[in-house]
Amino acid sequence: MDFDYTAEENAFREEVRRFIDDNLPPKKERDKNFLATWLEKVRAKGWVGFSWPKEFGGSAGGLIEQTILREEMALAKAPPLGTSMMGLAWVGPGIMEYGTEEQKRKFIPDILDSKVTWCTGYSEPNHGSDLAAIQCKAELHGDNYIVNGQKIWTTGAPWSQWIILLTRTQFDVASKHDGITCLLVPMDAPGVEVRPIENMAGDKHFAEIFFTDVEVPVEHRLGAEGDGWKVTVSALANERSSIGEVTQMFAKLENLKELVKSTKKQGKPAHEDPGVRRKVAQFEMKIAAMKYNGLRYLTKQIKGEPLSSETSVNKLHRASLEIEMDDFAVELTGQAGLQLRGGEDAVDGGTWSKSALNWPNVVIGGGTPNIQRNIIAERLLGMPKD
Amino acid sequence: MNFGFTEEQNLLRDQVERFMQDSCPITRVREISDAGGFDADLWKQIGELGWLGLLIPEAFGGLGLKWIDQVVVLEAAATGLCPLPMASQALASTAILTCANDDQKSNWLPQLARGEAVYTLGLYDDANWIDPAAITATAKASGDGYVLGGKKPFVNDAGSADYLLLAVQGPNGLALAAVAKDEVRITAQPTMDNTKPMASVDLEDVQIGADRLLPMTAGQLYHLTDCGALAVTAEMVGAGSAMLELTGEYAKQRVQFGKPIGQYQGVKHRLADMYVDLESYRSLCYFAGWCADDDPKELARAVSLAKGYASDAFNQIGIDGVGLHGAIGFTAEYDAQLFLKRSKWARPMFGDSDFHLDRVASLGGL
């Protein structure tokens, strides 16, 4: 057990810090070309798709360097390393694992260069948590699949150019996990209609998508026909340690402490209130637990032991912490906490109130807490399936 | 960066767990606890295996290992709710290494390491206050030595100890008085968890020699408190994990409404929450164990994060574990209740969650 880094790892951390110092001006000084320049520079550094194999344009970076990179970027509150979050997180890895040579050549560079943004077509009106029960139909006619059906709650759909789409190619199957096929579809294909949905925070980040006789060439199928479930599961398993998120949550905790220090409750400084102190300490306790859970899982990965479903532990922590920290800040600041940006007494520019309205974003996306609990109970504790 | 255990540490853990299963199964734990919490034969075996001298340098007859190794042993022993005073022995060795002079170390540590004498440590006299002022027992200069006064109401494992290191207010500040069991009056107290015996120790008018008072700074007192909280947390990791396993096995087998109860989400999700909390305070505990020797300035915060989490979470694991069993969990005959009782014991030991979380807040700038 040791928490030290090697000389090479420390040198890499220094390199990242220097790069950030040189290329990340304070928010006020950033002009409209800033993001494009930033993306170009991190790409030139080889830090986009950092862990991806070199043959695909990645850097084949190690797990620890990857952790350091994420940690430093999160500490500096840097913009993302690419605009296609889902492309980098699972579409790219999925294509590298299951794609044809042509698909790799066609899609991977654009993900790395932030030229194409991907969204993920999983949930349907009647099938969310029960993902394998999807009904969106794809029928092979000649060299094309004809897709008919509907997706919903698709995050990023209003601005994405491509979608990784789970369809059903076979309805008469022994198990609902069979007969699912994964297709890669351009969002501007004839017959694709996107209707943005406003969420409770007032944003239009997700949408419903209608597919009417959409033709998808067979060469845009990812993996074999009927193998869509396998492709999905292994793509989602590409998630790495949650170190970057933990760093962001520590930063949020620091903001919360500043808020506590500048707030009065019942006319007295809030930081003297035992209940307030205990609550803030519990946030720190859980974020620290996420950090050390993450380091234990990272150590397992470095030793070459496959991760099972342990990452669900930190997902559950994160889901509840995000809600509780925002709600705590709103409640602590009383009626001023209710005000949104623009309000005369809005707290911290309305960040807490806005974030409190946005929590389902973090909590429901990628598996609800109850699904995470099922995963832990069934896969780690051996409970019989539902 | 490596937050994992070495092969030797994993072997040690397996060895201790196997020892508990083979030589001190839960039936034996109950017998030992009912008889006051000690078994000379088992203690001798543990001493011969070297597990009582882990923290003691080789020069004094120990293994010269670290607190993280001690965490491994205490955790593994607690999977079987070991009633023997292993944690107290470890804390006494840390107290001697921290506060004693070389002569005292040479005199006491070798027999402590071999288990030839049982030691324990008693710090605070207030039931619920971690502070130097919560030590009210006294030592006053008298002739060539000291005369002790007052009472230590809460001393773990005092009933089985041969020697007791007891915090007192001495002529020059805080100190540890080293007394033999025959020199003081020890009265066992009935408590909720008889796998963790507790006694009061009456010190009034007890005379000790000059070489039996170890000066102790407030910093050293807090260090010993932190090590105590770490030891208790390591035991909560072991006991919590055994409770989860016991409950999980029951949930797989117990059939109601035609299905194993572990198939119902109401049961499944409680078990998942138990796992989340257990794994989380486990990670914090291991980090604190590493800090004890390798990053002492981080120890207070690390221990408080771990004990602050574990105190309440293990208690909930105990409650849910018994609850998920239904009525059988409430019976004396079934073992689940023993784990719940252990959680009650662990909660206030070396600071409850209020103390530790408040310290986290202070250390974090509030």
mmCIF file with all atom_site columns, C-alpha atoms in Angstrom, chain A residues 282-351:
data_model
loop_
_atom_site.group_PDB
_atom_site.id
_atom_site.type_symbol
_atom_site.label_atom_id
_atom_site.label_alt_id
_atom_site.label_comp_id
_atom_site.label_asym_id
_atom_site.label_entity_id
_atom_site.label_seq_id
_atom_site.pdbx_PDB_ins_code
_atom_site.Cartn_x
_atom_site.Cartn_y
_atom_site.Cartn_z
_atom_site.occupancy
_atom_site.B_iso_or_equiv
_atom_site.pdbx_formal_charge
_atom_site.auth_seq_id
_atom_site.auth_comp_id
_atom_site.auth_asym_id
_atom_site.auth_atom_id
_atom_site.pdbx_PDB_model_num
ATOM 1  C CA . GLN A 1 282 ? -21.016 13.781 6.217   1.00 0.00 ? 282 GLN A CA 1
ATOM 2  C CA . PHE A 1 283 ? -20.720 15.101 2.681   1.00 0.00 ? 283 PHE A CA 1
ATOM 3  C CA . GLU A 1 284 ? -16.951 15.141 3.065   1.00 0.00 ? 284 GLU A CA 1
ATOM 4  C CA . MET A 1 285 ? -17.040 11.637 4.518   1.00 0.00 ? 285 MET A CA 1
ATOM 5  C CA . LYS A 1 286 ? -18.957 10.245 1.568   1.00 0.00 ? 286 LYS A CA 1
ATOM 6  C CA . ILE A 1 287 ? -16.890 12.042 -1.049  1.00 0.00 ? 287 ILE A CA 1
ATOM 7  C CA . ALA A 1 288 ? -13.719 10.793 0.660   1.00 0.00 ? 288 ALA A CA 1
ATOM 8  C CA . ALA A 1 289 ? -15.222 7.291  0.662   1.00 0.00 ? 289 ALA A CA 1
ATOM 9  C CA . MET A 1 290 ? -15.815 7.641  -3.101  1.00 0.00 ? 290 MET A CA 1
ATOM 10 C CA . LYS A 1 291 ? -12.203 8.707  -3.520  1.00 0.00 ? 291 LYS A CA 1
ATOM 11 C CA . TYR A 1 292 ? -10.774 5.748  -1.646  1.00 0.00 ? 292 TYR A CA 1
ATOM 12 C CA . ASN A 1 293 ? -13.287 3.309  -3.151  1.00 0.00 ? 293 ASN A CA 1
ATOM 13 C CA . GLY A 1 294 ? -12.145 4.583  -6.538  1.00 0.00 ? 294 GLY A CA 1
ATOM 14 C CA . LEU A 1 295 ? -8.494  4.085  -5.657  1.00 0.00 ? 295 LEU A CA 1
ATOM 15 C CA . ARG A 1 296 ? -9.167  0.529  -4.506  1.00 0.00 ? 296 ARG A CA 1
ATOM 16 C CA . TYR A 1 297 ? -10.912 -0.242 -7.790  1.00 0.00 ? 297 TYR A CA 1
ATOM 17 C CA . LEU A 1 298 ? -8.135  1.447  -9.734  1.00 0.00 ? 298 LEU A CA 1
ATOM 18 C CA . THR A 1 299 ? -5.583  -0.715 -7.935  1.00 0.00 ? 299 THR A CA 1
ATOM 19 C CA . LYS A 1 300 ? -7.576  -3.801 -8.896  1.00 0.00 ? 300 LYS A CA 1
ATOM 20 C CA . GLN A 1 301 ? -7.565  -2.710 -12.527 1.00 0.00 ? 301 GLN A CA 1
ATOM 21 C CA . ILE A 1 302 ? -3.836  -2.008 -12.476 1.00 0.00 ? 302 ILE A CA 1
ATOM 22 C CA . LYS A 1 303 ? -3.248  -5.507 -11.120 1.00 0.00 ? 303 LYS A CA 1
ATOM 23 C CA . GLY A 1 304 ? -5.233  -6.794 -14.078 1.00 0.00 ? 304 GLY A CA 1
ATOM 24 C CA . GLU A 1 305 ? -8.232  -8.011 -12.075 1.00 0.00 ? 305 GLU A CA 1
ATOM 25 C CA . PRO A 1 306 ? -11.467 -7.309 -13.894 1.00 0.00 ? 306 PRO A CA 1
ATOM 26 C CA . LEU A 1 307 ? -13.873 -4.946 -12.160 1.00 0.00 ? 307 LEU A CA 1
ATOM 27 C CA . SER A 1 308 ? -17.246 -6.454 -11.517 1.00 0.00 ? 308 SER A CA 1
ATOM 28 C CA . SER A 1 309 ? -20.063 -4.122 -10.601 1.00 0.00 ? 309 SER A CA 1
ATOM 29 C CA . GLU A 1 310 ? -18.241 -2.293 -7.823  1.00 0.00 ? 310 GLU A CA 1
ATOM 30 C CA . THR A 1 311 ? -18.543 1.013  -9.639  1.00 0.00 ? 311 THR A CA 1
ATOM 31 C CA . SER A 1 312 ? -22.252 0.982  -8.779  1.00 0.00 ? 312 SER A CA 1
ATOM 32 C CA . VAL A 1 313 ? -21.203 1.829  -5.205  1.00 0.00 ? 313 VAL A CA 1
ATOM 33 C CA . ASN A 1 314 ? -19.828 5.211  -6.220  1.00 0.00 ? 314 ASN A CA 1
ATOM 34 C CA . LYS A 1 315 ? -22.721 5.830  -8.608  1.00 0.00 ? 315 LYS A CA 1
ATOM 35 C CA . LEU A 1 316 ? -25.135 5.460  -5.714  1.00 0.00 ? 316 LEU A CA 1
ATOM 36 C CA . HIS A 1 317 ? -23.084 7.780  -3.540  1.00 0.00 ? 317 HIS A CA 1
ATOM 37 C CA . ARG A 1 318 ? -22.882 10.356 -6.269  1.00 0.00 ? 318 ARG A CA 1
ATOM 38 C CA . ALA A 1 319 ? -26.605 10.240 -6.990  1.00 0.00 ? 319 ALA A CA 1
ATOM 39 C CA . SER A 1 320 ? -27.554 10.910 -3.393  1.00 0.00 ? 320 SER A CA 1
ATOM 40 C CA . LEU A 1 321 ? -24.759 13.416 -2.733  1.00 0.00 ? 321 LEU A CA 1
ATOM 41 C CA . GLU A 1 322 ? -25.618 15.602 -5.694  1.00 0.00 ? 322 GLU A CA 1
ATOM 42 C CA . ILE A 1 323 ? -29.194 15.932 -4.503  1.00 0.00 ? 323 ILE A CA 1
ATOM 43 C CA . GLU A 1 324 ? -28.332 16.363 -0.859  1.00 0.00 ? 324 GLU A CA 1
ATOM 44 C CA . MET A 1 325 ? -25.623 18.986 -1.368  1.00 0.00 ? 325 MET A CA 1
ATOM 45 C CA . ASP A 1 326 ? -27.753 21.155 -3.624  1.00 0.00 ? 326 ASP A CA 1
ATOM 46 C CA . ASP A 1 327 ? -30.792 20.812 -1.386  1.00 0.00 ? 327 ASP A CA 1
ATOM 47 C CA . PHE A 1 328 ? -28.687 21.556 1.680   1.00 0.00 ? 328 PHE A CA 1
ATOM 48 C CA . ALA A 1 329 ? -27.352 24.764 0.097   1.00 0.00 ? 329 ALA A CA 1
ATOM 49 C CA . VAL A 1 330 ? -30.846 25.843 -0.930  1.00 0.00 ? 330 VAL A CA 1
ATOM 50 C CA . GLU A 1 331 ? -32.297 25.129 2.492   1.00 0.00 ? 331 GLU A CA 1
ATOM 51 C CA . LEU A 1 332 ? -29.383 26.738 4.342   1.00 0.00 ? 332 LEU A CA 1
ATOM 52 C CA . THR A 1 333 ? -29.895 29.999 2.507   1.00 0.00 ? 333 THR A CA 1
ATOM 53 C CA . GLY A 1 334 ? -33.617 30.104 3.178   1.00 0.00 ? 334 GLY A CA 1
ATOM 54 C CA . GLN A 1 335 ? -35.846 32.170 0.922   1.00 0.00 ? 335 GLN A CA 1
ATOM 55 C CA . ALA A 1 336 ? -32.871 33.642 -0.908  1.00 0.00 ? 336 ALA A CA 1
ATOM 56 C CA . GLY A 1 337 ? -31.904 30.066 -1.827  1.00 0.00 ? 337 GLY A CA 1
ATOM 57 C CA . LEU A 1 338 ? -35.096 29.762 -3.843  1.00 0.00 ? 338 LEU A CA 1
ATOM 58 C CA . GLN A 1 339 ? -34.153 32.572 -6.193  1.00 0.00 ? 339 GLN A CA 1
ATOM 59 C CA . LEU A 1 340 ? -32.846 31.709 -9.640  1.00 0.00 ? 340 LEU A CA 1
ATOM 60 C CA . ARG A 1 341 ? -30.246 33.608 -11.622 1.00 0.00 ? 341 ARG A CA 1
ATOM 61 C CA . GLY A 1 342 ? -31.295 37.221 -11.946 1.00 0.00 ? 342 GLY A CA 1
ATOM 62 C CA . GLY A 1 343 ? -33.050 37.284 -8.579  1.00 0.00 ? 343 GLY A CA 1
ATOM 63 C CA . GLU A 1 344 ? -32.032 40.238 -6.376  1.00 0.00 ? 344 GLU A CA 1
ATOM 64 C CA . ASP A 1 345 ? -30.898 37.908 -3.589  1.00 0.00 ? 345 ASP A CA 1
ATOM 65 C CA . ALA A 1 346 ? -29.981 34.861 -5.667  1.00 0.00 ? 346 ALA A CA 1
ATOM 66 C CA . VAL A 1 347 ? -27.243 32.873 -3.900  1.00 0.00 ? 347 VAL A CA 1
ATOM 67 C CA . ASP A 1 348 ? -24.019 32.382 -5.856  1.00 0.00 ? 348 ASP A CA 1
ATOM 68 C CA . GLY A 1 349 ? -25.772 33.534 -9.008  1.00 0.00 ? 349 GLY A CA 1
ATOM 69 C CA . GLY A 1 350 ? -28.482 30.910 -8.626  1.00 0.00 ? 350 GLY A CA 1
ATOM 70 C CA . THR A 1 351 ? -26.074 27.987 -9.162  1.00 0.00 ? 351 THR A CA 1
#
